[in-house]
Amino acid sequence: MLRNPRAMLLKYFADVDWRHRFLILVPLSLLLYVSLSYATGSPFSLGTAFITGGQLSPDTAHSRPPHAPTPETMEIAARRKQKAELRRSRIAVCLVGGARRFELTGPSLIQNVLREYPNSDLFLHSPLDKGAYKFSLLKVAPRIAAVKIFTPKPLPETEAENRVLTGSGSPNGIQGLLQYFSLVQDCLSLINAYQERHNFTYDWIVRTRVDGYWSRPLTPDHFIHSKYVVPSGSRYNGLNDRLGIGDVKSSRAALSRLDMIPLLDAAGYRLLNSETAFKAQLTVASVPYQMNRLPFCIVSDRTYSFPPGPYGVPVASMSSPGPLSGAKCRPCKPVCAGPCVADVMGVLNKGWSWTDWEKGSLQLCDASGSWDVGWEKEFDRVAGRKRAAVRKRVWKMGIDECARDFEVMRNRTVIWEAPEPAEICKLGLDS
């Protein structure tokens, strides 16, 4: 009995009529051809290889195009890699300022900055006022490192500060600048204390404002090694200081707003506003900077003449496509768009309150009076259903609900320097 399969197969074919052999061989050949074609993805070259004994001809081998990535796919891959790297990085988000309209701005910050980089730690530094109860919204922030809500007090003004700074353009004069500078610098102190406590150093620090409304996520393009990134426009003869992104070394120079004043004084700087002082700080500290367009605006209740003159302030509609790079904004139905914007912006001094407006990115409000009647519907339309629901909930919030939310927030916070939750809530809701 034959045990060898090959011998059995040969014996079978020897016994089979030649017509039967043909009927068997043709399907087997086609099956082999299709199988080889599927495995290599090139049926025509395989047909040649099959006929020539399994060898591709030189012409056929070199005619197969290489599977090289396109510039577009390479860029997408690079961005994904950068985003993944940032998600692994340690990022401190320094949030400063009074609550004011935080029911409008807070949810946008949580979604487009904190949740976009869930490994980031939030540091809140804010004065205690009637709007501070709105910070209870931060209970849903992914990570909360420190919260400091303090009772503001007048700051002493030194001779150096009076030489270096000017109160012109500041609602509260030089004292207003010092209060703002203190907010920023003390947030840096919170970050330093947290780093020392946990024995590590942040890779990045993002310094932003409570009144900033984010229309889109903060992207990896704005995290640039060896440079401090600031928004373009709204320069006021210096640099836009409404947001900054940098590593710890550059951020230390950018956020030390009070400690840098003696150095500016020694360097001969005089009569600086917030923006020119900010630029001088980076210059004296030899920190290179880059101006980028960023997707946020500063929600403001202040009134400004319309249309603005060369040194006026344009106020953007929150519905503007943007990015608005920290320009002043409010929820309104735009009164000026398209060619009208070109006419208005063409009058503005480019080194002052000018902001980017090309390609229809900017639409303007008439901010010469208070917010429009019915602005809530306009905000809800722009912000979307979820943020509209948050706004409505805050407006209906009671003291007990507010205190419970703060308790949740305090239990999730590593460093807590603030009054009791009930005290914060009563100040704003029991009036």
CSV table of C-alpha atoms in Angstrom, one decimal:
chain,number,residue,atom,x,y,z
A,1,MET,CA,0.0,0.0,0.0
A,2,LEU,CA,1.4,3.4,-1.0
A,3,ARG,CA,2.1,5.7,2.0
A,4,ASN,CA,3.7,8.5,0.0
A,5,PRO,CA,1.1,11.2,-0.9
A,6,ARG,CA,3.1,12.4,-3.9
A,7,ALA,CA,3.3,8.8,-5.2
A,8,MET,CA,-0.4,8.3,-4.6
A,9,LEU,CA,-1.1,11.5,-6.6
A,10,LEU,CA,1.0,10.4,-9.5
A,11,LYS,CA,-0.6,7.0,-9.6
A,12,TYR,CA,-4.0,8.6,-9.5
A,13,PHE,CA,-3.2,10.8,-12.5
A,14,ALA,CA,-1.7,7.8,-14.4
A,15,ASP,CA,-5.0,5.9,-14.0
A,16,VAL,CA,-7.2,8.9,-15.0
A,17,ASP,CA,-8.2,9.6,-18.6
A,18,TRP,CA,-6.3,12.6,-20.1
A,19,ARG,CA,-9.6,14.5,-20.6
A,20,HIS,CA,-10.2,14.1,-16.9
A,21,ARG,CA,-6.7,15.3,-16.1
A,22,PHE,CA,-7.3,18.5,-18.1
A,23,LEU,CA,-10.6,19.2,-16.3
A,24,ILE,CA,-8.7,18.9,-13.0
A,25,LEU,CA,-5.5,20.8,-13.9
A,26,VAL,CA,-7.2,23.9,-15.3
A,27,PRO,CA,-9.1,24.8,-12.1
A,28,LEU,CA,-6.1,23.9,-10.0
A,29,SER,CA,-3.9,26.3,-12.1
A,30,LEU,CA,-6.5,29.1,-11.9
A,31,LEU,CA,-6.7,28.6,-8.1
A,32,LEU,CA,-3.0,28.8,-7.7
A,33,TYR,CA,-2.8,31.9,-9.9
A,34,VAL,CA,-5.5,33.7,-7.9
A,35,SER,CA,-4.0,32.7,-4.6
A,36,LEU,CA,-0.6,34.1,-5.5
A,37,SER,CA,-2.1,37.2,-6.9
A,38,TYR,CA,-4.0,37.9,-3.7
A,39,ALA,CA,-1.0,37.3,-1.6
A,40,THR,CA,1.2,39.9,-3.4
A,41,GLY,CA,-1.4,42.3,-4.6
A,42,SER,CA,-0.1,42.3,-8.2
A,43,PRO,CA,-1.9,39.8,-10.5
A,44,PHE,CA,-0.2,40.9,-13.7
A,45,SER,CA,3.3,40.6,-12.3
A,46,LEU,CA,2.4,37.3,-10.7
A,47,GLY,CA,1.1,36.0,-14.0
A,48,THR,CA,4.5,36.7,-15.5
A,49,ALA,CA,6.2,35.2,-12.5
A,50,PHE,CA,4.0,32.1,-12.8
A,51,ILE,CA,4.9,31.6,-16.5
A,52,THR,CA,8.6,32.3,-16.0
A,53,GLY,CA,9.1,30.0,-13.1
A,54,GLY,CA,8.4,32.3,-10.2
A,55,GLN,CA,10.9,35.1,-11.0
A,56,LEU,CA,9.8,38.7,-11.7
A,57,SER,CA,11.6,40.4,-14.6
A,58,PRO,CA,13.8,43.4,-13.7
A,59,ASP,CA,11.5,45.7,-15.6
A,60,THR,CA,8.4,44.5,-13.7
A,61,ALA,CA,10.1,44.6,-10.3
A,62,HIS,CA,11.3,48.2,-10.8
A,63,SER,CA,7.9,49.4,-12.2
A,64,ARG,CA,6.1,48.8,-8.9
A,65,PRO,CA,5.6,52.3,-7.2
A,66,PRO,CA,7.0,52.6,-3.7
A,67,HIS,CA,4.4,53.2,-0.9
A,68,ALA,CA,5.9,56.5,0.2
A,69,PRO,CA,3.7,58.7,2.4
A,70,THR,CA,2.4,62.0,1.0
A,71,PRO,CA,3.3,65.4,2.6
A,72,GLU,CA,-0.3,65.5,3.9
A,73,THR,CA,-0.1,62.1,5.6
A,74,MET,CA,3.3,63.0,7.0
A,75,GLU,CA,1.9,66.2,8.5
A,76,ILE,CA,-1.1,64.4,10.0
A,77,ALA,CA,1.2,61.8,11.5
A,78,ALA,CA,3.5,64.5,12.9
A,79,ARG,CA,0.5,66.3,14.5
A,80,ARG,CA,-0.8,63.1,16.0
A,81,LYS,CA,2.6,62.3,17.5
A,82,GLN,CA,2.9,65.8,18.9
A,83,LYS,CA,-0.6,65.6,20.4
A,84,ALA,CA,0.2,62.2,22.0
A,85,GLU,CA,3.5,63.6,23.4
A,86,LEU,CA,1.6,66.6,24.9
A,87,ARG,CA,-1.0,64.3,26.4
A,88,ARG,CA,1.8,62.6,28.2
A,89,SER,CA,3.5,65.8,29.3
A,90,ARG,CA,2.9,67.6,32.6
A,91,ILE,CA,1.1,70.8,32.0
A,92,ALA,CA,0.1,73.5,34.5
A,93,VAL,CA,-2.8,75.7,33.6
A,94,CYS,CA,-2.7,79.0,35.5
A,95,LEU,CA,-6.2,80.6,35.6
A,96,VAL,CA,-6.4,84.1,37.0
A,97,GLY,CA,-9.0,86.9,37.3
A,98,GLY,CA,-12.4,87.7,38.7
A,99,ALA,CA,-15.3,85.4,38.0
A,100,ARG,CA,-17.6,88.0,36.2
A,101,ARG,CA,-19.1,86.0,33.4
A,102,PHE,CA,-17.6,82.7,34.2
A,103,GLU,CA,-20.9,80.9,33.6
A,104,LEU,CA,-20.2,81.8,29.9
A,105,THR,CA,-16.4,81.3,29.8
A,106,GLY,CA,-15.8,78.5,32.3
A,107,PRO,CA,-17.4,75.6,30.3
A,108,SER,CA,-15.4,76.6,27.2
A,109,LEU,CA,-12.1,76.5,29.1
A,110,ILE,CA,-13.0,73.1,30.6
A,111,GLN,CA,-13.8,71.6,27.2
A,112,ASN,CA,-11.1,73.2,25.0
A,113,VAL,CA,-8.1,73.3,27.3
A,114,LEU,CA,-8.5,71.1,30.4
A,115,ARG,CA,-10.2,68.2,28.8
A,116,GLU,CA,-8.2,68.6,25.7
A,117,TYR,CA,-5.1,67.9,27.8
A,118,PRO,CA,-6.5,65.7,30.7
A,119,ASN,CA,-3.1,65.3,32.2
A,120,SER,CA,-2.9,69.0,32.9
A,121,ASP,CA,-3.3,70.4,36.5
A,122,LEU,CA,-5.5,73.5,37.1
A,123,PHE,CA,-4.3,76.3,39.4
A,124,LEU,CA,-7.0,78.9,40.1
A,125,HIS,CA,-6.0,82.3,41.6
A,126,SER,CA,-8.9,84.8,42.0
A,127,PRO,CA,-10.2,87.5,44.3
A,128,LEU,CA,-13.2,86.9,46.4
A,129,ASP,CA,-16.2,88.8,45.1
A,130,LYS,CA,-19.9,88.3,44.4
A,131,GLY,CA,-19.2,86.3,41.3
A,132,ALA,CA,-16.8,83.8,42.9
A,133,TYR,CA,-19.6,81.3,43.5
A,134,LYS,CA,-19.5,80.6,39.8
A,135,PHE,CA,-16.1,78.8,40.3
A,136,SER,CA,-18.1,75.9,41.6
A,137,LEU,CA,-18.4,74.9,37.9
A,138,LEU,CA,-14.8,73.7,38.1
A,139,LYS,CA,-15.9,70.7,40.1
A,140,VAL,CA,-15.9,68.8,36.7
A,141,ALA,CA,-12.4,69.8,35.7
A,142,PRO,CA,-10.2,66.7,35.1
A,143,ARG,CA,-7.5,67.6,37.7
A,144,ILE,CA,-7.4,70.4,40.2
A,145,ALA,CA,-4.0,71.1,41.8
A,146,ALA,CA,-4.6,74.4,43.7
A,147,VAL,CA,-7.4,76.9,44.4
A,148,LYS,CA,-6.7,80.2,46.0
A,149,ILE,CA,-9.6,82.6,46.4
A,150,PHE,CA,-8.5,85.6,48.5
A,151,THR,CA,-9.9,88.9,49.9
A,152,PRO,CA,-8.1,91.6,47.8
A,153,LYS,CA,-6.3,94.4,49.6
A,154,PRO,CA,-4.5,97.6,48.3
A,155,LEU,CA,-0.9,96.9,47.4
A,156,PRO,CA,1.9,99.3,48.4
A,157,GLU,CA,3.4,101.2,45.4
A,158,THR,CA,7.1,101.5,45.3
A,159,GLU,CA,9.1,104.3,43.7
A,160,ALA,CA,10.4,101.9,41.1
A,161,GLU,CA,6.9,100.8,40.2
A,162,ASN,CA,5.8,104.4,39.8
A,163,ARG,CA,8.7,105.1,37.5
A,164,VAL,CA,8.3,102.0,35.4
A,165,LEU,CA,4.5,101.8,35.1
A,166,THR,CA,1.8,104.2,34.0
A,167,GLY,CA,-1.9,104.0,35.0
A,168,SER,CA,-3.0,105.5,31.7
A,169,GLY,CA,-5.6,103.2,30.1
A,170,SER,CA,-5.9,101.1,33.3
A,171,PRO,CA,-9.4,101.3,34.9
A,172,ASN,CA,-7.8,101.5,38.4
A,173,GLY,CA,-4.5,103.2,37.5
A,174,ILE,CA,-1.2,101.8,38.6
A,175,GLN,CA,-3.0,100.0,41.5
A,176,GLY,CA,-5.0,98.1,38.9
A,177,LEU,CA,-1.8,96.9,37.2
A,178,LEU,CA,-0.2,95.9,40.4
A,179,GLN,CA,-3.3,93.9,41.4
A,180,TYR,CA,-3.2,92.1,38.0
A,181,PHE,CA,0.5,91.5,38.2
A,182,SER,CA,0.1,90.0,41.7
A,183,LEU,CA,-2.6,87.7,40.5
A,184,VAL,CA,-0.3,86.3,37.8
A,185,GLN,CA,2.8,86.1,40.0
A,186,ASP,CA,1.1,84.4,42.9
A,187,CYS,CA,-0.3,81.8,40.6
A,188,LEU,CA,3.3,81.0,39.7
A,189,SER,CA,4.0,80.7,43.4
A,190,LEU,CA,1.2,78.1,43.7
A,191,ILE,CA,2.8,76.1,40.8
A,192,ASN,CA,6.2,76.3,42.4
A,193,ALA,CA,4.9,75.1,45.7
A,194,TYR,CA,3.1,72.2,44.1
A,195,GLN,CA,6.2,71.2,42.1
A,196,GLU,CA,8.3,71.2,45.3
A,197,ARG,CA,5.7,69.3,47.2
A,198,HIS,CA,5.6,66.5,44.6
A,199,ASN,CA,9.2,66.7,43.5
A,200,PHE,CA,8.8,67.2,39.8
A,201,THR,CA,8.9,70.0,37.2
A,202,TYR,CA,6.2,70.8,34.7
A,203,ASP,CA,7.0,70.5,31.0
A,204,TRP,CA,4.7,73.4,30.1
A,205,ILE,CA,2.7,76.2,31.8
A,206,VAL,CA,-0.3,77.7,30.2
A,207,ARG,CA,-1.3,81.1,31.7
A,208,THR,CA,-4.8,82.2,30.8
A,209,ARG,CA,-7.7,84.4,32.1
A,210,VAL,CA,-11.0,83.6,33.8
A,211,ASP,CA,-12.8,85.9,31.3
A,212,GLY,CA,-11.5,84.0,28.2
A,213,TYR,CA,-14.1,82.3,26.0
A,214,TRP,CA,-12.6,79.5,23.9
A,215,SER,CA,-14.3,78.8,20.6
A,216,ARG,CA,-12.1,75.8,19.7
A,217,PRO,CA,-9.5,73.6,21.4
A,218,LEU,CA,-6.0,74.7,22.2
A,219,THR,CA,-3.8,72.8,19.6
A,220,PRO,CA,-0.3,71.5,19.8
A,221,ASP,CA,0.9,74.1,17.3
A,222,HIS,CA,1.1,76.6,20.2
A,223,PHE,CA,3.5,74.6,22.3
A,224,ILE,CA,6.9,75.6,20.9
A,225,HIS,CA,10.1,74.6,22.6
A,226,SER,CA,12.6,77.4,23.3
A,227,LYS,CA,9.9,80.1,22.6
A,228,TYR,CA,7.2,81.8,24.6
A,229,VAL,CA,3.9,81.9,22.7
A,230,VAL,CA,1.6,84.9,23.0
A,231,PRO,CA,-1.5,85.8,21.0
A,232,SER,CA,-1.2,88.1,18.0
A,233,GLY,CA,-3.0,91.5,17.9
A,234,SER,CA,-4.1,93.7,20.8
A,235,ARG,CA,-0.5,94.6,21.4
A,236,TYR,CA,-0.9,98.2,22.7
A,237,ASN,CA,2.7,98.9,21.7
A,238,GLY,CA,3.9,95.8,23.5
A,239,LEU,CA,2.8,92.2,23.5
A,240,ASN,CA,-0.6,90.7,24.0
A,241,ASP,CA,-0.5,89.5,27.6
A,242,ARG,CA,-3.9,87.8,27.8
A,243,LEU,CA,-2.4,84.4,27.4
A,244,GLY,CA,1.0,82.8,27.4
A,245,ILE,CA,2.4,79.3,26.8
A,246,GLY,CA,6.0,78.2,27.5
A,247,ASP,CA,8.2,75.9,29.5
A,248,VAL,CA,9.0,76.5,33.1
A,249,LYS,CA,12.1,78.6,32.4
A,250,SER,CA,10.4,81.1,30.0
A,251,SER,CA,7.2,81.1,32.1
A,252,ARG,CA,9.1,82.1,35.2
A,253,ALA,CA,10.3,85.2,33.4
A,254,ALA,CA,6.9,85.9,31.9
A,255,LEU,CA,4.8,85.4,35.1
A,256,SER,CA,7.1,87.2,37.5
A,257,ARG,CA,5.4,90.5,36.8
A,258,LEU,CA,6.1,92.2,40.1
A,259,ASP,CA,9.6,90.8,40.7
A,260,MET,CA,10.8,91.9,37.2
A,261,ILE,CA,9.9,95.6,37.9
A,262,PRO,CA,13.2,96.4,39.7
A,263,LEU,CA,15.1,94.9,36.7
A,264,LEU,CA,13.1,97.0,34.3
A,265,ASP,CA,13.8,100.1,36.4
A,266,ALA,CA,17.5,99.4,36.3
A,267,ALA,CA,17.3,98.9,32.6
A,268,GLY,CA,15.8,102.4,32.2
A,269,TYR,CA,12.2,101.5,31.2
A,270,ARG,CA,9.7,104.1,32.0
A,271,LEU,CA,5.9,104.7,31.8
A,272,LEU,CA,4.9,101.2,30.6
A,273,ASN,CA,1.4,99.8,30.3
A,274,SER,CA,0.7,96.1,31.0
A,275,GLU,CA,1.6,95.1,27.4
A,276,THR,CA,4.8,97.1,27.0
A,277,ALA,CA,5.9,95.9,30.5
A,278,PHE,CA,5.3,92.4,29.4
A,279,LYS,CA,7.4,92.7,26.3
A,280,ALA,CA,10.2,94.4,28.3
A,281,GLN,CA,10.2,91.5,30.8
A,282,LEU,CA,10.8,89.0,28.0
A,283,THR,CA,13.5,91.2,26.5
A,284,VAL,CA,15.4,91.8,29.7
A,285,ALA,CA,15.2,88.0,30.5
A,286,SER,CA,16.3,87.2,26.9
A,287,VAL,CA,13.3,85.0,26.3
A,288,PRO,CA,12.4,84.7,22.6
A,289,TYR,CA,8.7,84.9,21.8
A,290,GLN,CA,6.3,84.1,19.0
A,291,MET,CA,2.9,85.6,18.2
A,292,ASN,CA,0.3,83.1,17.2
A,293,ARG,CA,-3.4,83.3,16.4
A,294,LEU,CA,-5.3,81.5,19.2
A,295,PRO,CA,-9.0,80.6,19.4
A,296,PHE,CA,-10.2,82.6,22.4
A,297,CYS,CA,-11.6,86.1,23.1
A,298,ILE,CA,-12.0,88.2,26.3
A,299,VAL,CA,-15.6,88.6,27.3
A,300,SER,CA,-16.1,92.2,28.3
A,301,ASP,CA,-18.9,94.4,29.8
A,302,ARG,CA,-17.0,97.6,29.1
A,303,THR,CA,-18.3,100.0,26.5
A,304,TYR,CA,-16.2,101.3,23.6
A,305,SER,CA,-17.0,103.8,20.9
A,306,PHE,CA,-18.2,102.5,17.5
A,307,PRO,CA,-16.8,102.6,15.0
A,308,PRO,CA,-13.4,102.8,16.7
A,309,GLY,CA,-10.9,105.4,15.8
A,310,PRO,CA,-7.2,104.7,15.2
A,311,TYR,CA,-6.6,104.0,18.9
A,312,GLY,CA,-10.1,102.7,19.7
A,313,VAL,CA,-11.0,99.1,20.7
A,314,PRO,CA,-12.9,96.8,18.3
A,315,VAL,CA,-15.3,94.4,20.0
A,316,ALA,CA,-15.8,91.1,18.3
A,317,SER,CA,-19.0,89.1,18.1
A,318,MET,CA,-18.6,85.8,19.8
A,319,SER,CA,-20.1,84.3,16.7
A,320,SER,CA,-17.0,85.4,14.7
A,321,PRO,CA,-15.3,82.4,12.9
A,322,GLY,CA,-12.0,83.5,14.5
A,323,PRO,CA,-9.5,82.7,15.8
A,324,LEU,CA,-9.8,86.0,17.8
A,325,SER,CA,-6.5,85.9,19.7
A,326,GLY,CA,-7.8,87.4,22.9
A,327,ALA,CA,-9.7,90.4,21.3
A,328,LYS,CA,-12.5,91.9,23.4
A,329,CYS,CA,-15.8,90.2,22.6
A,330,ARG,CA,-19.5,89.9,23.7
A,331,PRO,CA,-22.5,87.9,22.5
A,332,CYS,CA,-24.2,90.1,19.9
A,333,LYS,CA,-25.7,90.0,16.4
A,334,PRO,CA,-22.9,91.5,14.3
A,335,VAL,CA,-23.5,95.0,13.0
A,336,CYS,CA,-20.4,94.9,10.8
A,337,ALA,CA,-19.1,92.0,8.7
A,338,GLY,CA,-17.3,91.5,5.4
A,339,PRO,CA,-16.2,94.7,3.6
A,340,CYS,CA,-17.4,96.7,6.6
A,341,VAL,CA,-14.7,95.1,8.8
A,342,ALA,CA,-12.0,95.9,6.3
A,343,ASP,CA,-13.0,99.6,6.4
A,344,VAL,CA,-13.0,99.6,10.2
A,345,MET,CA,-9.8,97.7,10.8
A,346,GLY,CA,-8.1,99.7,8.1
A,347,VAL,CA,-8.4,102.8,10.3
A,348,LEU,CA,-6.9,101.2,13.4
A,349,ASN,CA,-3.3,101.6,14.5
A,350,LYS,CA,-1.8,98.1,13.8
A,351,GLY,CA,0.5,98.3,16.9
A,352,TRP,CA,-2.4,99.2,19.3
A,353,SER,CA,-5.8,97.4,19.5
A,354,TRP,CA,-5.8,95.9,15.9
A,355,THR,CA,-6.5,92.2,15.6
A,356,ASP,CA,-6.5,89.8,12.7
A,357,TRP,CA,-9.6,90.0,10.5
A,358,GLU,CA,-8.7,88.4,7.1
A,359,LYS,CA,-10.9,85.8,5.4
A,360,GLY,CA,-14.0,86.8,7.3
A,361,SER,CA,-12.6,85.7,10.6
A,362,LEU,CA,-13.9,88.8,12.4
A,363,GLN,CA,-17.4,90.2,12.9
A,364,LEU,CA,-18.0,93.4,15.0
A,365,CYS,CA,-20.5,94.4,17.7
A,366,ASP,CA,-21.6,98.0,18.4
A,367,ALA,CA,-20.2,98.0,22.0
A,368,SER,CA,-21.0,101.7,22.6
A,369,GLY,CA,-23.8,100.6,25.0
A,370,SER,CA,-24.7,97.7,27.3
A,371,TRP,CA,-25.2,94.2,26.0
A,372,ASP,CA,-28.1,93.7,23.6
A,373,VAL,CA,-31.5,92.9,24.9
A,374,GLY,CA,-31.9,89.1,24.4
A,375,TRP,CA,-28.1,88.5,24.3
A,376,GLU,CA,-28.8,85.2,26.1
A,377,LYS,CA,-30.4,83.6,23.0
A,378,GLU,CA,-27.4,84.7,20.9
A,379,PHE,CA,-25.0,83.2,23.3
A,380,ASP,CA,-26.9,80.0,23.6
A,381,ARG,CA,-27.0,79.8,19.8
A,382,VAL,CA,-23.2,80.2,19.5
A,383,ALA,CA,-22.2,78.2,22.5
A,384,GLY,CA,-24.5,75.2,21.9
A,385,ARG,CA,-27.0,73.3,24.0
A,386,LYS,CA,-24.7,72.0,26.7
A,387,ARG,CA,-23.1,75.3,27.5
A,388,ALA,CA,-26.5,77.0,27.4
A,389,ALA,CA,-27.8,74.5,30.0
A,390,VAL,CA,-24.8,75.4,32.3
A,391,ARG,CA,-25.6,79.1,32.0
A,392,LYS,CA,-29.2,78.5,32.9
A,393,ARG,CA,-28.3,76.3,35.8
A,394,VAL,CA,-25.9,78.8,37.3
A,395,TRP,CA,-28.6,81.5,37.1
A,396,LYS,CA,-31.0,79.3,39.0
A,397,MET,CA,-28.5,78.0,41.5
A,398,GLY,CA,-29.2,78.1,45.2
A,399,ILE,CA,-26.8,78.4,48.1
A,400,ASP,CA,-27.1,74.7,49.0
A,401,GLU,CA,-26.4,73.5,45.5
A,402,CYS,CA,-23.5,75.9,45.2
A,403,ALA,CA,-22.0,74.8,48.5
A,404,ARG,CA,-22.3,71.1,47.6
A,405,ASP,CA,-20.5,71.7,44.3
A,406,PHE,CA,-17.7,73.5,46.1
A,407,GLU,CA,-17.4,70.7,48.6
A,408,VAL,CA,-16.9,68.2,45.7
A,409,MET,CA,-14.4,70.6,44.2
A,410,ARG,CA,-12.5,71.0,47.5
A,411,ASN,CA,-12.3,67.3,48.0
A,412,ARG,CA,-10.6,67.0,44.6
A,413,THR,CA,-8.2,69.8,45.2
A,414,VAL,CA,-4.7,69.3,46.5
A,415,ILE,CA,-4.0,72.8,47.8
A,416,TRP,CA,-7.1,74.7,49.0
A,417,GLU,CA,-6.7,78.3,50.2
A,418,ALA,CA,-10.2,79.8,50.1
A,419,PRO,CA,-13.1,80.7,52.5
A,420,GLU,CA,-15.7,78.0,53.4
A,421,PRO,CA,-17.9,77.1,50.4
A,422,ALA,CA,-21.1,78.4,52.1
A,423,GLU,CA,-19.4,81.8,52.7
A,424,ILE,CA,-18.4,82.0,49.0
A,425,CYS,CA,-21.9,81.1,47.9
A,426,LYS,CA,-23.7,83.4,50.2
A,427,LEU,CA,-21.7,86.4,49.1
A,428,GLY,CA,-23.0,86.0,45.6
A,429,LEU,CA,-26.4,84.3,46.0
A,430,ASP,CA,-27.8,85.8,49.2
A,431,SER,CA,-28.2,89.3,47.9
